[in-house]
CSV table of C-alpha atoms in Angstrom, one decimal:
chain,number,residue,atom,x,y,z
N,105,MET,CA,44.8,12.1,-26.0
N,106,ARG,CA,47.1,14.9,-27.1
N,107,LYS,CA,49.7,12.4,-28.3
N,108,SER,CA,47.0,10.4,-30.2
N,109,ILE,CA,45.8,13.5,-32.0
N,110,ILE,CA,49.3,14.4,-32.9
N,111,LEU,CA,49.9,10.9,-34.3
N,112,VAL,CA,46.7,11.2,-36.4
N,113,LEU,CA,47.9,14.4,-37.9
N,114,VAL,CA,51.3,13.0,-38.7
N,115,LEU,CA,49.7,10.0,-40.4
N,116,LEU,CA,47.5,12.3,-42.5
N,117,LEU,CA,50.5,14.3,-43.6
N,118,VAL,CA,52.3,11.1,-44.5
N,119,VAL,CA,49.4,10.0,-46.7
N,120,GLY,CA,49.3,13.4,-48.3
N,121,SER,CA,53.0,13.3,-49.2
N,122,VAL,CA,52.7,9.7,-50.5
N,123,SER,CA,49.9,10.7,-52.7
N,124,ALA,CA,51.8,13.7,-54.1
N,125,ALA,CA,54.9,11.6,-54.7
N,126,PHE,CA,53.1,9.2,-56.9
N,127,ALA,CA,50.6,11.5,-58.6
N,128,VAL,CA,49.9,10.8,-62.3
N,129,ASP,CA,46.6,11.1,-64.3
N,130,LYS,CA,43.8,10.4,-61.9
N,131,GLN,CA,46.4,10.6,-59.1
N,132,GLN,CA,46.6,14.3,-60.0
N,133,GLN,CA,42.9,14.9,-59.7
N,134,VAL,CA,42.2,16.6,-56.4
N,135,VAL,CA,38.9,15.7,-54.8
N,136,ASN,CA,37.1,18.5,-52.9
N,137,THR,CA,35.7,16.7,-49.8
N,138,THR,CA,34.1,19.7,-48.0
N,139,ARG,CA,30.6,18.3,-48.5
N,140,PHE,CA,31.6,15.3,-46.3
N,141,LYS,CA,33.1,17.4,-43.5
N,142,LYS,CA,31.7,16.4,-40.0
N,143,ASP,CA,32.8,16.8,-36.5
N,144,PRO,CA,34.2,13.6,-34.8
N,145,PRO,CA,33.7,11.1,-33.4
N,146,TRP,CA,32.6,9.2,-36.6
N,147,VAL,CA,31.0,5.9,-37.5
N,148,ILE,CA,33.2,4.1,-40.0
N,149,GLY,CA,31.8,1.2,-42.1
N,150,TYR,CA,34.4,-1.4,-43.2
N,151,ASP,CA,33.6,-4.4,-45.4
N,152,ILE,CA,36.0,-7.4,-45.3
N,153,TYR,CA,36.0,-8.5,-48.9
N,154,TRP,CA,37.3,-12.0,-48.3
N,155,LEU,CA,39.1,-14.1,-45.7
N,156,GLY,CA,40.3,-16.9,-47.9
N,157,ASN,CA,44.0,-16.7,-47.1
N,158,THR,CA,46.4,-15.3,-44.5
N,159,TRP,CA,47.1,-12.1,-46.4
N,160,SER,CA,43.4,-11.1,-46.4
N,161,ALA,CA,43.1,-12.0,-42.8
N,162,GLN,CA,46.0,-9.9,-41.8
N,163,PHE,CA,44.8,-7.1,-44.1
N,164,ALA,CA,41.6,-6.9,-42.1
N,165,GLU,CA,43.4,-7.1,-38.8
N,166,GLU,CA,45.6,-4.2,-39.8
N,167,PHE,CA,42.5,-2.1,-40.1
N,168,LYS,CA,41.1,-3.3,-36.8
N,169,GLN,CA,44.4,-2.4,-35.0
N,170,ALA,CA,44.5,1.0,-36.6
N,171,ALA,CA,40.9,1.8,-35.7
N,172,SER,CA,41.4,0.8,-32.1
N,173,MET,CA,44.1,3.5,-31.8
N,174,TYR,CA,41.7,6.4,-32.5
N,175,ASP,CA,38.9,6.1,-30.0
N,176,GLN,CA,38.7,9.9,-29.8
N,177,LEU,CA,37.9,10.1,-33.5
N,178,ILE,CA,35.9,6.9,-34.0
N,179,LYS,CA,32.6,6.4,-32.2
N,180,ASP,CA,32.0,3.0,-33.8
N,181,THR,CA,33.1,0.7,-36.6
N,182,VAL,CA,30.5,-1.2,-38.5
N,183,ILE,CA,32.4,-4.3,-39.8
N,184,THR,CA,30.8,-6.7,-42.2
N,185,SER,CA,32.2,-9.6,-44.2
N,186,SER,CA,31.4,-10.4,-47.8
N,187,GLU,CA,33.2,-13.8,-48.2
N,188,GLY,CA,34.1,-13.0,-51.8
N,189,SER,CA,30.5,-12.6,-52.8
N,190,VAL,CA,29.5,-9.5,-54.9
N,191,GLU,CA,25.8,-10.0,-53.9
N,192,LYS,CA,26.7,-10.1,-50.2
N,193,GLN,CA,28.9,-7.1,-50.5
N,194,ILE,CA,26.1,-5.1,-52.1
N,195,ARG,CA,23.8,-6.1,-49.2
N,196,ASN,CA,26.5,-5.1,-46.7
N,197,ILE,CA,26.9,-1.7,-48.2
N,198,GLU,CA,23.2,-1.1,-48.4
N,199,SER,CA,23.0,-2.0,-44.7
N,200,MET,CA,25.7,0.6,-43.9
N,201,ILE,CA,23.8,3.2,-45.9
N,202,ALA,CA,20.6,2.4,-43.9
N,203,LYS,CA,22.6,2.7,-40.7
N,204,ARG,CA,23.8,6.2,-41.8
N,205,VAL,CA,27.5,5.5,-41.3
N,206,ASP,CA,29.7,8.5,-41.9
N,207,LEU,CA,32.0,6.8,-44.4
N,208,ILE,CA,32.4,3.4,-46.0
N,209,ILE,CA,35.7,1.6,-46.8
N,210,ILE,CA,35.5,-1.4,-49.2
N,211,SER,CA,37.7,-3.7,-51.2
N,212,PRO,CA,35.4,-4.4,-54.2
N,213,ASN,CA,34.8,-8.0,-55.2
N,214,SER,CA,33.9,-6.9,-58.7
N,215,THR,CA,35.3,-4.1,-61.0
N,216,SER,CA,31.8,-3.2,-62.1
N,217,GLY,CA,29.2,-5.0,-60.0
N,218,LEU,CA,29.2,-2.5,-57.1
N,219,ASN,CA,29.0,0.7,-59.1
N,220,SER,CA,25.3,1.2,-58.5
N,221,VAL,CA,25.4,0.7,-54.7
N,222,ILE,CA,28.5,3.0,-54.5
N,223,LYS,CA,26.6,5.7,-56.3
N,224,LYS,CA,23.7,5.1,-53.9
N,225,ALA,CA,26.1,5.8,-50.9
N,226,LEU,CA,27.4,8.9,-52.5
N,227,ARG,CA,23.9,10.2,-53.2
N,228,ALA,CA,23.3,9.7,-49.5
N,229,ASN,CA,26.3,11.9,-48.8
N,230,ILE,CA,28.4,9.0,-47.6
N,231,PRO,CA,31.9,9.0,-49.0
N,232,VAL,CA,33.4,5.7,-50.2
N,233,VAL,CA,37.1,4.9,-49.9
N,234,LEU,CA,38.3,2.0,-52.2
N,235,ASN,CA,40.9,-0.1,-50.4
N,236,ALA,CA,43.5,-2.0,-52.4
N,237,VAL,CA,41.1,-3.0,-55.3
N,238,ALA,CA,39.9,-0.7,-58.1
N,239,ILE,CA,36.6,-0.4,-60.0
N,240,ASP,CA,35.7,0.7,-63.5
N,241,GLY,CA,34.8,4.3,-63.7
N,242,ASP,CA,35.2,7.1,-61.1
N,243,GLU,CA,32.1,6.9,-59.0
N,244,TYR,CA,34.0,6.8,-55.6
N,245,THR,CA,35.6,9.3,-53.4
N,246,THR,CA,39.2,8.2,-53.2
N,247,PHE,CA,41.3,5.0,-53.7
N,248,ILE,CA,44.5,3.6,-52.1
N,249,ASN,CA,46.6,0.8,-53.6
N,250,VAL,CA,49.9,-0.3,-55.0
N,251,THR,CA,49.7,-0.3,-58.9
N,252,ASP,CA,48.8,-4.0,-59.4
N,253,ARG,CA,49.4,-3.8,-63.1
N,254,ALA,CA,52.9,-2.4,-62.5
N,255,LEU,CA,53.5,-5.0,-59.9
N,256,GLY,CA,52.7,-7.8,-62.4
N,257,LYS,CA,54.9,-6.1,-65.0
N,258,ALA,CA,57.8,-5.8,-62.6
N,259,MET,CA,57.6,-9.5,-61.8
N,260,ALA,CA,57.6,-10.3,-65.6
N,261,GLU,CA,60.5,-8.0,-66.2
N,262,TRP,CA,62.6,-9.6,-63.5
N,263,LEU,CA,61.8,-13.1,-64.9
N,264,VAL,CA,62.9,-12.1,-68.4
N,265,GLN,CA,66.1,-10.6,-66.9
N,266,GLU,CA,66.9,-13.9,-65.1
N,267,MET,CA,65.9,-16.5,-67.7
N,268,GLY,CA,66.7,-14.5,-70.9
N,269,PRO,CA,64.5,-13.6,-73.9
N,270,LYS,CA,63.3,-17.1,-74.6
N,271,GLY,CA,62.1,-20.2,-72.8
N,272,ARG,CA,59.0,-22.0,-71.5
N,273,ILE,CA,57.2,-20.7,-68.4
N,274,PHE,CA,54.3,-21.6,-66.2
N,275,VAL,CA,51.8,-18.9,-65.2
N,276,ILE,CA,49.9,-19.1,-62.0
N,277,ASN,CA,47.1,-16.5,-61.7
N,278,GLY,CA,45.4,-15.3,-58.6
N,279,LEU,CA,41.7,-15.4,-57.7
N,280,PRO,CA,39.7,-15.4,-61.0
N,281,GLY,CA,37.3,-12.4,-61.5
N,282,LEU,CA,39.0,-10.1,-59.0
N,283,GLY,CA,40.4,-6.9,-60.5
N,284,VAL,CA,43.7,-7.3,-58.7
N,285,ALA,CA,44.6,-10.6,-60.3
N,286,GLU,CA,43.4,-9.4,-63.7
N,287,ALA,CA,45.5,-6.2,-63.5
N,288,ARG,CA,48.7,-8.1,-62.5
N,289,TRP,CA,48.4,-10.5,-65.4
N,290,GLU,CA,47.7,-7.6,-67.8
N,291,GLY,CA,50.9,-6.0,-66.6
N,292,ALA,CA,52.9,-9.2,-67.2
N,293,GLN,CA,51.5,-9.6,-70.7
N,294,GLU,CA,52.8,-6.2,-71.6
N,295,VAL,CA,56.3,-7.6,-71.1
N,296,PHE,CA,55.9,-11.1,-72.5
N,297,LYS,CA,54.4,-9.8,-75.7
N,298,LYS,CA,57.8,-8.2,-76.4
N,299,TYR,CA,59.5,-11.6,-76.3
N,300,PRO,CA,57.7,-14.0,-78.7
N,301,LYS,CA,60.2,-16.7,-77.9
N,302,ILE,CA,58.9,-16.9,-74.3
N,303,LYS,CA,56.1,-19.4,-74.4
N,304,VAL,CA,53.5,-19.8,-71.7
N,305,VAL,CA,53.2,-23.6,-71.9
N,306,LEU,CA,50.6,-24.0,-69.0
N,307,GLN,CA,48.4,-21.5,-67.2
N,308,ASP,CA,46.0,-22.0,-64.3
N,309,ASN,CA,44.6,-20.3,-61.2
N,310,GLY,CA,46.1,-20.9,-57.8
N,311,ASP,CA,43.4,-18.8,-56.1
N,312,TRP,CA,46.1,-17.3,-53.7
N,313,SER,CA,46.0,-20.6,-51.9
N,314,VAL,CA,49.1,-22.5,-50.9
N,315,PRO,CA,47.6,-26.0,-51.2
N,316,LYS,CA,45.9,-25.3,-54.5
N,317,THR,CA,49.0,-23.6,-56.0
N,318,LYS,CA,51.1,-26.6,-55.0
N,319,ARG,CA,48.6,-29.0,-56.6
N,320,VAL,CA,48.4,-26.9,-59.8
N,321,VAL,CA,52.2,-26.6,-60.1
N,322,SER,CA,52.6,-30.3,-59.4
N,323,ASP,CA,50.2,-31.2,-62.2
N,324,MET,CA,52.1,-28.8,-64.5
N,325,LEU,CA,55.4,-30.4,-63.7
N,326,ALA,CA,54.0,-33.8,-64.4
N,327,ALA,CA,53.2,-32.6,-67.9
N,328,TYR,CA,56.4,-30.4,-68.4
N,329,PRO,CA,59.1,-31.5,-66.0
N,330,ARG,CA,61.6,-29.2,-67.7
N,331,ILE,CA,60.7,-25.5,-67.5
N,332,ASP,CA,62.6,-22.2,-67.6
N,333,GLY,CA,60.7,-20.0,-65.2
N,334,VAL,CA,57.5,-19.3,-63.3
N,335,TRP,CA,55.4,-16.2,-63.1
N,336,GLY,CA,53.2,-16.8,-60.1
N,337,ASP,CA,50.6,-14.5,-58.7
N,338,ALA,CA,50.7,-16.8,-55.7
N,339,ILE,CA,52.1,-17.4,-52.2
N,340,GLY,CA,55.5,-18.6,-53.2
N,341,HIS,CA,56.2,-21.7,-51.1
N,342,GLY,CA,53.3,-23.5,-52.8
N,343,ILE,CA,55.4,-23.3,-56.0
N,344,MET,CA,58.7,-24.2,-54.4
N,345,GLU,CA,57.3,-27.2,-52.5
N,346,ALA,CA,55.8,-28.5,-55.8
N,347,PHE,CA,59.3,-28.3,-57.5
N,348,GLU,CA,61.0,-29.9,-54.5
N,349,GLU,CA,58.6,-32.8,-54.2
N,350,ALA,CA,58.8,-33.4,-58.0
N,351,ARG,CA,62.6,-33.3,-57.7
N,352,ALA,CA,62.5,-30.8,-60.6
N,353,PRO,CA,65.4,-28.3,-61.0
N,354,PHE,CA,64.6,-25.0,-59.5
N,355,VAL,CA,64.1,-22.1,-62.0
N,356,PRO,CA,63.5,-18.4,-61.4
N,357,PHE,CA,60.3,-17.7,-59.5
N,358,ALA,CA,58.6,-14.3,-59.7
N,359,THR,CA,55.9,-13.8,-57.0
N,360,PRO,CA,54.2,-11.0,-55.1
N,361,SER,CA,54.8,-12.6,-51.7
N,362,ASP,CA,56.4,-11.6,-48.4
N,363,ASN,CA,54.6,-14.4,-46.6
N,364,ASN,CA,56.8,-15.5,-43.7
N,365,GLY,CA,56.5,-19.2,-44.4
N,366,PHE,CA,57.7,-18.6,-48.0
N,367,LEU,CA,60.5,-16.3,-46.7
N,368,LYS,CA,61.7,-19.0,-44.2
N,369,TYR,CA,61.8,-21.6,-46.9
N,370,TRP,CA,63.6,-19.2,-49.3
N,371,ALA,CA,66.2,-18.1,-46.7
N,372,LYS,CA,67.0,-21.7,-45.8
N,373,ASN,CA,67.5,-22.6,-49.4
N,374,LYS,CA,69.2,-19.5,-50.8
N,375,SER,CA,71.8,-21.5,-52.6
N,376,LYS,CA,69.3,-23.1,-54.9
N,377,VAL,CA,66.4,-20.5,-55.0
N,378,ASN,CA,66.4,-17.6,-57.4
N,379,ALA,CA,63.2,-15.6,-56.6
N,380,ILE,CA,61.7,-12.2,-56.2
N,381,GLY,CA,58.8,-11.0,-54.1
N,382,VAL,CA,57.2,-7.7,-55.4
N,383,THR,CA,54.8,-7.3,-52.5
N,384,LYS,CA,51.5,-5.6,-51.7
N,385,PRO,CA,51.6,-4.4,-48.1
N,386,VAL,CA,48.9,-5.6,-45.7
N,387,TRP,CA,48.8,-2.2,-44.1
N,388,LEU,CA,47.1,-0.7,-47.1
N,389,SER,CA,43.9,-1.0,-45.0
N,390,LYS,CA,45.5,1.2,-42.4
N,391,LEU,CA,46.2,3.9,-45.0
N,392,SER,CA,42.6,3.7,-46.1
N,393,LEU,CA,41.6,4.8,-42.6
N,394,ASP,CA,44.0,7.7,-42.8
N,395,LEU,CA,42.4,8.8,-46.0
N,396,ALA,CA,39.0,8.4,-44.4
N,397,PHE,CA,40.1,10.9,-41.7
N,398,ARG,CA,41.1,13.4,-44.3
N,399,VAL,CA,37.8,13.1,-46.1
N,400,LEU,CA,35.7,13.5,-43.0
N,401,GLN,CA,37.7,16.6,-42.0
N,402,GLY,CA,36.9,18.1,-45.4
N,403,LEU,CA,40.6,18.1,-46.5
N,404,PRO,CA,41.5,17.6,-50.1
N,405,VAL,CA,42.6,14.1,-51.3
N,406,PHE,CA,43.9,12.8,-54.6
N,407,LYS,CA,41.4,10.6,-56.4
N,408,ASP,CA,43.8,7.8,-56.7
N,409,ASN,CA,46.7,7.2,-54.3
N,410,TYR,CA,49.5,4.7,-54.9
N,411,ILE,CA,52.4,3.6,-52.8
N,412,PRO,CA,55.4,1.7,-54.1
N,413,PRO,CA,55.6,-2.1,-53.5
N,414,ASN,CA,58.3,-3.6,-51.3
N,415,VAL,CA,60.8,-5.8,-53.2
N,416,VAL,CA,62.3,-8.9,-51.6
N,417,THR,CA,65.3,-10.6,-53.4
N,418,ASN,CA,68.0,-13.1,-52.7
N,419,ASP,CA,70.1,-10.2,-51.5
N,420,ASN,CA,67.8,-9.0,-48.8
N,421,VAL,CA,65.5,-11.9,-47.9
N,422,GLU,CA,67.2,-12.4,-44.6
N,423,GLU,CA,66.2,-8.8,-43.7
N,424,PHE,CA,62.5,-9.6,-44.0
N,425,VAL,CA,62.2,-13.1,-42.7
N,426,ARG,CA,60.9,-13.4,-39.1
N,427,TRP,CA,62.1,-16.6,-37.6
N,428,ASP,CA,60.2,-15.8,-34.4
N,429,MET,CA,56.8,-15.3,-36.1
N,430,PRO,CA,54.2,-17.7,-37.5
N,431,ASP,CA,54.4,-19.0,-41.1
N,432,GLY,CA,51.1,-17.3,-41.9
N,433,TYR,CA,52.4,-13.9,-41.0
N,434,TRP,CA,53.2,-11.3,-43.8
N,435,THR,CA,56.3,-9.6,-42.7
N,436,TYR,CA,55.8,-6.1,-44.3
N,437,SER,CA,53.4,-5.2,-41.5
N,438,THR,CA,52.5,-2.7,-38.8
N,439,LEU,CA,50.8,-5.3,-36.5
N,440,THR,CA,52.2,-5.8,-33.1
N,441,ASP,CA,53.8,-9.2,-32.7
N,442,LYS,CA,51.3,-10.2,-30.1
N,443,ARG,CA,48.3,-9.3,-32.3
N,444,ALA,CA,49.9,-11.2,-35.2
N,445,LYS,CA,50.6,-14.3,-33.1
N,446,ASP,CA,47.0,-14.2,-31.7
N,447,LEU,CA,45.7,-13.9,-35.3
N,448,PHE,CA,47.6,-17.0,-36.5
N,449,GLY,CA,47.2,-19.0,-33.3
N,450,GLU,CA,50.7,-19.1,-32.0
């Protein structure tokens, strides 16, 4: 138990230092959490926003693994699943409020649709930690994420660097309506607006699904077999497989992916692939729990906390690929190998 408590304290210090290192604007706003201070063990409510792809499944599993390490601090975890539905997420949060959980962690399925129920939780003196997805306004306790807008911008900047200041590109967006996908594309547009000779010839949603992304890109290539680049908020090998099956020349691909299946394909085909993966780590859910511990101890936290994305390139892809792990696995992870293999059925 002594070792576990020391580990918790180390993790809390790490979160504090990360927050300080990336503090700007609301990130500089310090939240006084003394009103939420309670003695452990605590009951933590955690809503799984969506399980529509392997990233979201591993994101949830990272939280479960982290929570299992702290039985001396956590009495119970109330875990619900919203399946991408705003209405269901509202009901799940209301259920947690009724159960008087000590804290709620959510990844909002809407930037504005949950504001009222979050306010209801705060009025009940239940702090709310936003995990990897932002909302409009500031009616929440604290927030942890990478900067999705900056992530999308970095992808676009790399693409311009690789293809030059003019050309025709495909754009593959993520899940429509989710703030993460919207922020990434907004960041990319900041860059593309500076280069009027870069033309988005086709744009569609891949829904962060490999089969749908492959189908969308295949249809695009049928209409425009010659293209200069792809900005894809997508799991990368859906894009690459579409190009390969169409026998289209490979172009620079900008993605947010460190998915192992994508990295395996990329590493095997380095001679013809020019890509970047500006990634959002699945262990953000673990950091949300670390922030929760700070709040429930009455320790100060920053309103918004950001960590830098990991960046995979042709130069370092072999450092991140895991040949011994399933294709569904996301390699920038803290999961044990056994837990990851159990999750993905291998």
